[in-house]
Coordinates of C-alpha atoms in Angstrom, one line a residue:
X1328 CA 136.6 55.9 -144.8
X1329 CA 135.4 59.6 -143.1
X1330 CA 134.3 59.1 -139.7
X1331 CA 132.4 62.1 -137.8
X1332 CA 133.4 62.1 -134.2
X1333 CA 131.6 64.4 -131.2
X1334 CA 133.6 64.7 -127.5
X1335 CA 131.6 65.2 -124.6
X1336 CA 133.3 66.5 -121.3
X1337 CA 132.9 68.9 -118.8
X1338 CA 136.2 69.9 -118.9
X1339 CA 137.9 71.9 -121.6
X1340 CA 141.6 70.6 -120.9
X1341 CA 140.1 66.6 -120.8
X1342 CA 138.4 68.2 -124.4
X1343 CA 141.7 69.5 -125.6
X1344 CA 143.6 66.3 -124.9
X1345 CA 141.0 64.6 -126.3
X1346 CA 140.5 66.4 -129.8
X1347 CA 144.4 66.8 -129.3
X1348 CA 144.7 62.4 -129.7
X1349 CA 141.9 62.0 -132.0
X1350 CA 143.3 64.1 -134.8
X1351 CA 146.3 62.0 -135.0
X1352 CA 143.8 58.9 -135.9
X1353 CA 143.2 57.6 -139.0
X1354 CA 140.0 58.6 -141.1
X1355 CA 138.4 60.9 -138.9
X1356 CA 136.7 63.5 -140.9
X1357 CA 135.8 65.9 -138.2
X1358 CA 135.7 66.5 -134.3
X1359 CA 133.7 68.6 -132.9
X1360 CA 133.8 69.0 -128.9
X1361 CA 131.5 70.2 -126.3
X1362 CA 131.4 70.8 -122.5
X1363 CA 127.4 71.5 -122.1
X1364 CA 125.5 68.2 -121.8
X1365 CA 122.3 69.2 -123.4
X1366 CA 123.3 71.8 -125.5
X1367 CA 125.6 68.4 -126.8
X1368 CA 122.4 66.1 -127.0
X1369 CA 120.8 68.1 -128.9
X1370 CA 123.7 68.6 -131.8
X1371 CA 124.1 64.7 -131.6
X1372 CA 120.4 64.2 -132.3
X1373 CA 120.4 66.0 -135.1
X1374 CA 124.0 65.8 -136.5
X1375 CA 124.2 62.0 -135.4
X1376 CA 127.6 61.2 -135.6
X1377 CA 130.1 58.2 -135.9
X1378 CA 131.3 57.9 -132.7
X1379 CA 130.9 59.3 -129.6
X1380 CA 133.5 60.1 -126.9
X1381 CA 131.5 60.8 -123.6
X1382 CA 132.3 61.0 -120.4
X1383 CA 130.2 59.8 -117.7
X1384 CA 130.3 61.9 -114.9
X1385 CA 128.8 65.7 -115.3
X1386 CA 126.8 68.1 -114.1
X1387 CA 123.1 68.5 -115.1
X1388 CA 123.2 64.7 -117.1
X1389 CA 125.3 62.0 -116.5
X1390 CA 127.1 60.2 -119.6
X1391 CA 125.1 57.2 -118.7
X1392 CA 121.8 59.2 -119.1
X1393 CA 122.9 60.9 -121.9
X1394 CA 123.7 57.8 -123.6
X1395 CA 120.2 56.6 -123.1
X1396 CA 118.4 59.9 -124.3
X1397 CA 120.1 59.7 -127.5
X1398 CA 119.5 56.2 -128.4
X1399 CA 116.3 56.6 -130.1
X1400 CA 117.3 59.5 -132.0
X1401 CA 120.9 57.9 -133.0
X1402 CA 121.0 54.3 -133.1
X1403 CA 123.8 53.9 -134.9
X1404 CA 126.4 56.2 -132.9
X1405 CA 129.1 53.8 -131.6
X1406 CA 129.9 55.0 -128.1
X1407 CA 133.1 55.2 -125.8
X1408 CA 132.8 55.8 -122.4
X1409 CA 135.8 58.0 -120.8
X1410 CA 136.2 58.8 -117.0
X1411 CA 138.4 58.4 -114.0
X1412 CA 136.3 55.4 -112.1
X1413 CA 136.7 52.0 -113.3
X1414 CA 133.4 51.2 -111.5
X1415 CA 131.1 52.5 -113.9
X1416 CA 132.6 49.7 -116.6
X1417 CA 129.6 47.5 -116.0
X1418 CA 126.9 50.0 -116.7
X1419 CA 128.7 51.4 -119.3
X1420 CA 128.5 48.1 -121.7
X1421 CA 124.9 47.6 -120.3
X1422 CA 124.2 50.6 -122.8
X1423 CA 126.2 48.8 -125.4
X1424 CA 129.0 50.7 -125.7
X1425 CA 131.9 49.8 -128.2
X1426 CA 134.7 50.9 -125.3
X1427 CA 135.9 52.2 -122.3
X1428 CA 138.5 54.1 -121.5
X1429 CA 139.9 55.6 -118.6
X1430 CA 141.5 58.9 -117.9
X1431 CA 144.1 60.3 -118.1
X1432 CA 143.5 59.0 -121.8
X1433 CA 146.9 57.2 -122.7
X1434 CA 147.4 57.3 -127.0
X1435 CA 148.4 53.5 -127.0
X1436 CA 145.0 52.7 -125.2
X1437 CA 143.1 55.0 -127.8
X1438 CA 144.6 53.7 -130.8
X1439 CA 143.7 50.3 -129.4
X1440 CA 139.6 51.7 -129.4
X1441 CA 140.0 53.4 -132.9
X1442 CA 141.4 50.5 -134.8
X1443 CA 138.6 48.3 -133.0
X1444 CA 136.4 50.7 -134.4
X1445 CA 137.8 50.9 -138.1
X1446 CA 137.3 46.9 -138.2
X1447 CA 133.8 47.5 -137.4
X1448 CA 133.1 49.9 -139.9
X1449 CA 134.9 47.6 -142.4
X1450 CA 133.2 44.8 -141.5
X1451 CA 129.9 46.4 -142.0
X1452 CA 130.6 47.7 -145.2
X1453 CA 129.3 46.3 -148.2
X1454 CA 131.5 44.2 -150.6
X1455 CA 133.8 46.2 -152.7
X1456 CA 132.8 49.6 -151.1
X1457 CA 135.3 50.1 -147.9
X1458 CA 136.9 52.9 -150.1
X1459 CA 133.8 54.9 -150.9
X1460 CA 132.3 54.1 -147.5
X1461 CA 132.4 58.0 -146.4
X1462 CA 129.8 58.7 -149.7
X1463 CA 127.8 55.3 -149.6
X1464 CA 124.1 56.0 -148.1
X1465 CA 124.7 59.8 -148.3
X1466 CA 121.4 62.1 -147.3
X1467 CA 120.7 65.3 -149.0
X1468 CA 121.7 68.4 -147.0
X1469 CA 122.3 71.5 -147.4
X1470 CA 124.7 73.8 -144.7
X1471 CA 124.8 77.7 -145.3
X1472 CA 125.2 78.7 -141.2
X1473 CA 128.8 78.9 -140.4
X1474 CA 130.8 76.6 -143.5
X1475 CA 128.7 76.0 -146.7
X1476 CA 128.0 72.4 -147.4
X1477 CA 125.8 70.7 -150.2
X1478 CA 125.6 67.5 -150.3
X1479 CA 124.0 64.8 -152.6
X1480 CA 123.7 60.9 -152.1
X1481 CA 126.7 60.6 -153.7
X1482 CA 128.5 62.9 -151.5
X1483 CA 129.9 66.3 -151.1
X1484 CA 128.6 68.5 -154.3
X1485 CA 132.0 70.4 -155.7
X1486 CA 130.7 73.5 -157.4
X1487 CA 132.9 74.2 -160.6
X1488 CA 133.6 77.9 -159.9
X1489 CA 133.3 80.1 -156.7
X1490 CA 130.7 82.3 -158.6
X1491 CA 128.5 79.4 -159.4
X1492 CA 128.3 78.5 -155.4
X1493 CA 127.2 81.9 -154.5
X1494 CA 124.6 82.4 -156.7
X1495 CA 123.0 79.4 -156.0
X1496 CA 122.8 80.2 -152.1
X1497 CA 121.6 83.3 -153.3
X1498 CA 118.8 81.7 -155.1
X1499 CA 118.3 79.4 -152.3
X1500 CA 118.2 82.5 -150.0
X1501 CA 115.6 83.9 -152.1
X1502 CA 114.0 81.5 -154.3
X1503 CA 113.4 83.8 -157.1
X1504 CA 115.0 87.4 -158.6
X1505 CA 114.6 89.3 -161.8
X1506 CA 117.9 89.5 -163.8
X1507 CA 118.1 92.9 -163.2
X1508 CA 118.5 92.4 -159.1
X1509 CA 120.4 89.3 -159.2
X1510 CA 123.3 91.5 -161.5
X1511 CA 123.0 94.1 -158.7
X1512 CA 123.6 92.2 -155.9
X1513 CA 125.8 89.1 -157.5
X1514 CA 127.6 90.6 -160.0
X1515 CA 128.1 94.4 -159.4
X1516 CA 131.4 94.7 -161.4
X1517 CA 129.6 93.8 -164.9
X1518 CA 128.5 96.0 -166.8
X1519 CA 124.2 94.6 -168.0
X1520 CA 125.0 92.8 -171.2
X1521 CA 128.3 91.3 -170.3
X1522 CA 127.3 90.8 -166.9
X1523 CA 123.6 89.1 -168.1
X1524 CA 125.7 86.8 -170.3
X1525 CA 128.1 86.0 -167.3
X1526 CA 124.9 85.0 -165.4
X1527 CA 123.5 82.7 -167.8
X1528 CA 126.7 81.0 -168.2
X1529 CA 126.9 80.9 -164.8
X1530 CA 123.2 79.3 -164.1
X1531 CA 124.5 76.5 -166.4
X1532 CA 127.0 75.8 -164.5
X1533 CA 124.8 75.2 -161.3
X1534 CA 122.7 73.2 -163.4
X1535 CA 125.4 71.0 -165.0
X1536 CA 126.5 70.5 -161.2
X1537 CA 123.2 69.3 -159.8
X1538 CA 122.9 67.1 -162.7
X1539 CA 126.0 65.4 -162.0
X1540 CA 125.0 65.0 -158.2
X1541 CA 121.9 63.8 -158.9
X1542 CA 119.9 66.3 -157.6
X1543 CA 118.2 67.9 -160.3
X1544 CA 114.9 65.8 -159.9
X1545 CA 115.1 67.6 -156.7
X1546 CA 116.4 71.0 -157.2
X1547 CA 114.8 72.7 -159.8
X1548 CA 116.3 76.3 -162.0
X1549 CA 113.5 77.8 -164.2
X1550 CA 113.8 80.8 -166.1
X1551 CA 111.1 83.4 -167.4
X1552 CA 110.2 86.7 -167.9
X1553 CA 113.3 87.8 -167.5
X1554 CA 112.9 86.1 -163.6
X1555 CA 115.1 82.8 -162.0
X1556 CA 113.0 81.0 -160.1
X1557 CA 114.3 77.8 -157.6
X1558 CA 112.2 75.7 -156.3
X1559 CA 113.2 72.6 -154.2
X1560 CA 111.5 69.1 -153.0
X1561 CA 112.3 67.1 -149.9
X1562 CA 115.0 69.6 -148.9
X1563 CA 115.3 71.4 -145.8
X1564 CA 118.8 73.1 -145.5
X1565 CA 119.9 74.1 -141.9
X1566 CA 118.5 77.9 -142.1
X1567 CA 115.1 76.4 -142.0
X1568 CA 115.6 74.2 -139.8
X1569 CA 117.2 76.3 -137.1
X1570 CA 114.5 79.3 -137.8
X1571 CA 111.5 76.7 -137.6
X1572 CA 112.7 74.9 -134.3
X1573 CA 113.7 78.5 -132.7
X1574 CA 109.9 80.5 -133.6
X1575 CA 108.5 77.2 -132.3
X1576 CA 110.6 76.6 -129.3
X1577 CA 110.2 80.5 -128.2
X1578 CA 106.4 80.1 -129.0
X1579 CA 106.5 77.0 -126.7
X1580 CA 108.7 78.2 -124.0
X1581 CA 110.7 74.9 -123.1
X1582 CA 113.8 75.1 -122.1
X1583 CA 115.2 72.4 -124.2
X1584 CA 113.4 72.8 -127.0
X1585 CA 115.4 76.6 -126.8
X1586 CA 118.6 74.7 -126.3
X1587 CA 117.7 72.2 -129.1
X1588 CA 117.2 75.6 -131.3
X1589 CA 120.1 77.2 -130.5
X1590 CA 122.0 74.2 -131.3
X1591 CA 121.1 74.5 -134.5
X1592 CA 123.1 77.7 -135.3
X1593 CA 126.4 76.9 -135.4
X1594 CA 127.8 80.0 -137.6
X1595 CA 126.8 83.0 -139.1
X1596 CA 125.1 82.6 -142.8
X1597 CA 127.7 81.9 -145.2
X1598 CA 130.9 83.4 -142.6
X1599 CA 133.5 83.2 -145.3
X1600 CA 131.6 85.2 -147.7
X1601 CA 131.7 88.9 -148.1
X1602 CA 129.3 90.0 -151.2
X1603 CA 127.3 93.1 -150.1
X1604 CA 123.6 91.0 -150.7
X1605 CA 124.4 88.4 -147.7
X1606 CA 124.5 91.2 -144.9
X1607 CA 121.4 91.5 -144.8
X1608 CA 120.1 88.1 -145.0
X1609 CA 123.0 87.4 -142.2
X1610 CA 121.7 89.3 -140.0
X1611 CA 118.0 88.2 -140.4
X1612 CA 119.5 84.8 -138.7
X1613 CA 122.2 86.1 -136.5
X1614 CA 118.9 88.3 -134.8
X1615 CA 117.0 85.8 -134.4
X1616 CA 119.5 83.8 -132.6
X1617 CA 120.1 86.4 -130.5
X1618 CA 116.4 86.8 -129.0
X1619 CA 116.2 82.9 -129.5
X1620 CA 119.8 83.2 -126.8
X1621 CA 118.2 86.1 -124.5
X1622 CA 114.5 83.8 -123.7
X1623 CA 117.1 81.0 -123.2
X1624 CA 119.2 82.8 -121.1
X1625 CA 116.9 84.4 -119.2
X1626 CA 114.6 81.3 -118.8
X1627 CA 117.4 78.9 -117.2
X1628 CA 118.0 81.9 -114.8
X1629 CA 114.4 82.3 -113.5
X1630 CA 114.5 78.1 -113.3
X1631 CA 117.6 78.5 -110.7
X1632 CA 119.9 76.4 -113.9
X1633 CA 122.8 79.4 -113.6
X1634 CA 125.4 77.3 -114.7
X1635 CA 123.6 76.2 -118.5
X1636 CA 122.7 80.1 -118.3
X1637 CA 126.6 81.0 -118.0
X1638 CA 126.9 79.2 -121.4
X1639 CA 124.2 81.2 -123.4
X1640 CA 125.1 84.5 -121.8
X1641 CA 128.8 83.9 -123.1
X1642 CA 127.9 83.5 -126.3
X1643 CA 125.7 87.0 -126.1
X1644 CA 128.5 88.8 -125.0
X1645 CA 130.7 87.0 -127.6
X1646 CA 128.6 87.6 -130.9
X1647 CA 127.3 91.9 -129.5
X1648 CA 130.7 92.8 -127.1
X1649 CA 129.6 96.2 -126.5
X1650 CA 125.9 95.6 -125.6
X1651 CA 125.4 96.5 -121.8
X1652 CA 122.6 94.2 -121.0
X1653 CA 124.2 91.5 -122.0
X1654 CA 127.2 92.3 -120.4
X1655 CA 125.3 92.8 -116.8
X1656 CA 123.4 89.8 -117.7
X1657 CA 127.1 87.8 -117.7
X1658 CA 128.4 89.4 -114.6
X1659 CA 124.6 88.6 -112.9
X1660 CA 125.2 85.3 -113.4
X1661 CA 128.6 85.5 -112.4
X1662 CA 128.0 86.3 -109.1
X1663 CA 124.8 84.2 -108.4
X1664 CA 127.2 81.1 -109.5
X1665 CA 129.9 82.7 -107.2
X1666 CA 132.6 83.6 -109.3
X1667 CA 133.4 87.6 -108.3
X1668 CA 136.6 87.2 -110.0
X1669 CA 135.2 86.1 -113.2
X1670 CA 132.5 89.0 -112.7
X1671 CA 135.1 91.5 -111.9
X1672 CA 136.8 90.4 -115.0
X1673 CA 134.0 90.8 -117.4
X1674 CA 133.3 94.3 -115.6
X1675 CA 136.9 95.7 -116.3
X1676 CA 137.3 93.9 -119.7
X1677 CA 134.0 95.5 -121.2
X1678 CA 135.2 99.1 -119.8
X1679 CA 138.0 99.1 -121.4
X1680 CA 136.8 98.0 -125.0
X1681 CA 133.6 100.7 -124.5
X1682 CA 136.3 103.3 -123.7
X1683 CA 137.9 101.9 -127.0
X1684 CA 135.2 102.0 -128.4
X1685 CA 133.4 105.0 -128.4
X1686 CA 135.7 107.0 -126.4
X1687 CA 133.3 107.8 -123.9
X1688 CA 133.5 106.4 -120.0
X1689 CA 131.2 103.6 -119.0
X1690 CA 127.5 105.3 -118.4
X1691 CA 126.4 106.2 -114.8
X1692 CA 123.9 103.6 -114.8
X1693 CA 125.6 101.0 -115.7
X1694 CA 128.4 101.0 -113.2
X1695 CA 125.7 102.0 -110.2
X1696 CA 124.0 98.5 -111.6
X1697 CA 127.2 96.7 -111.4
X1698 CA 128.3 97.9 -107.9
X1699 CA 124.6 96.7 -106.7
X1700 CA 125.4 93.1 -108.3
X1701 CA 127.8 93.0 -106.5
X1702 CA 126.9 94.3 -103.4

């Protein structure tokens, strides 16, 4: 049995301990945490995971709210209520929630929650299929931001060489490509003829895989005039789905559809790759993430929401270090939330990697900006 499990908490060390117990559990799959409420809905919406972990008091929405916003979107996530007050027990199983635990989170109590758990996944299997229960009921989907993830109703796709998995997210990237530009860009060390035959051996590979997942009524490989061609039917992988909900959310200009969006990224195009051709397609993403992060940021500043702000603005520092707007933007916020250490921090830490960086001091305008934020 693989069980997808999402913590909720507005606390990183109540997080830690939490992911820290969980991991020790039997038949969990994956765990992903988060301290942002919203920025959380919205990943659970769309990722909809096994179980939930969520605690109940936080800022901005309440784990009881939260547990009713999601509902409609995720029926099936079994949910366990963590916090410090026993008084919230009553409205917790009003919401049907499989437990309730209290902090701090004792292991003995958690195991108690997860085997309760594991017999109720068990139970609702089908006859004869508690081993395959992770693949049962399988959706098609198809991950290239951050790890790269295809999978078929039968499960997760394995590719039969690491050649044969890049070239068909190149071709997903691109949909079509002469031979010519595909031995370019995918297979630079081959000379044409060996490297043409390497390709056509390779495209029978991908096609031999997608057979065997089922997929090829839905995935389709052509070949002609000397052109691949890929054309798909009733998938949507993840870079369309982020880059649709983040031109329509930006369009828009809601909040939470930005937040929604931005969920939606949760790496760089295919990170763990290094071929020349992805750089350019990886950045056509990670820059519109970035305008997608700057509206966001900049709207939930002009709403008076600093603290979700704080979050965004991070993550702009975080993915361009050495951009100075960004940077001010952080120490802005910084100080409107009152944190002048924090903003005195930031201030000293990008100096020195600017210095580092380019060898030249911070520029006059910059630090006169700074001394006014902070005036």
């Amino acid at each position: 049995m693989s069980i997808s499990v999402m913590v909720i908490d507005d606390e990183w060390p109540a997080l830690d301990h939490m992911k820290e117990l969980l991991l020790q559990c039997e038949g969990i799959s994956s765990v992903l945490t988060y301290d942002n409420p919203r920025e959380a809905l919205a990943a659970a919406s769309e990722l909809k995971p096994d179980v939930l972990f969520l605690d109940i008091q936080m800022p901005e929405l309440s784990g009881l709210a939260f547990a009713e916003k999601l509902l409609p979107f995720s029926p099936d996530t079994d949910i366990v209520f963590v916090t410090a007050y026993r008084n919230y027990a009553v409205e917790a199983f009003d919401l049907s929630a499989m437990d309730y635990l209290l902090k701090p989170v004792e292991p003995s109590r958690l195991l108690k929650t997860w085997n309760k758990l594991l017999s109720k996944r068990l139970a609702q299997a089908p006859a004869g299929a508690a081993e395959t229960a992770g693949a049962a009921g399988k959706t098609t989907a198809f991950r290239l931001l951050g790890d790269y993830e295809l999978t078929s109703p039968q499960g997760l796709v394995k590719w039969r060489t690491h050649k044969a998995q890049e070239l068909f997210a190149y071709l997903w990237i691109h949909r079509q490509g002469s031979v010519s530009v595909i031995l370019n860009d995918v297979f630079p060390q081959w000379n044409y003829e060996k490297g043409k035959q390497y390709l056509h051996t390779t495209v029978y590979q991908i096609r031999t895989t997608l057979k065997k997942a089922a997929l090829e009524d839905k995935i389709e490989l052509t070949f002609g005039r000397e052109n691949y061609r890929l054309e798909s039917r009733g998938i949507e992988s993840d870079i369309e789905k982020f880059q649709d909900a983040a031109a329509l959310a930006m369009q828009n200009g809601s909040l939470e559809d930005m937040q929604q969006a931005a969920a939606l990224y949760t790496g760089d195009l295919l990170q763990s790759l290094d071929s020349l051709w992805v750089y350019s397609a990886r950045d056509k993403y990670r820059r519109l993430y970035l305008k997608l992060l700057e509206q966001l940021t900049l709207g939930l500043v002009q709403a008076a929401r600093p603290y979700e702000a704080e979050d965004y603005a991070v993550r702009l520092t975080e993915l361009e270090p050495l951009e100075e707007s960004y940077a001010l933007r952080l120490i802005a916020i910084y100080y409107e939330t009152a944190k002048p250490l924090r903003a005195q921090r930031k201030f000293t830490q990008f100096s020195e990697s600017y210095i580092a960086e380019t060898g030249d001091a911070l520029p006059d305008w910059f630090v006169d900006e700074y001394r006014r934020l902070g005036s």
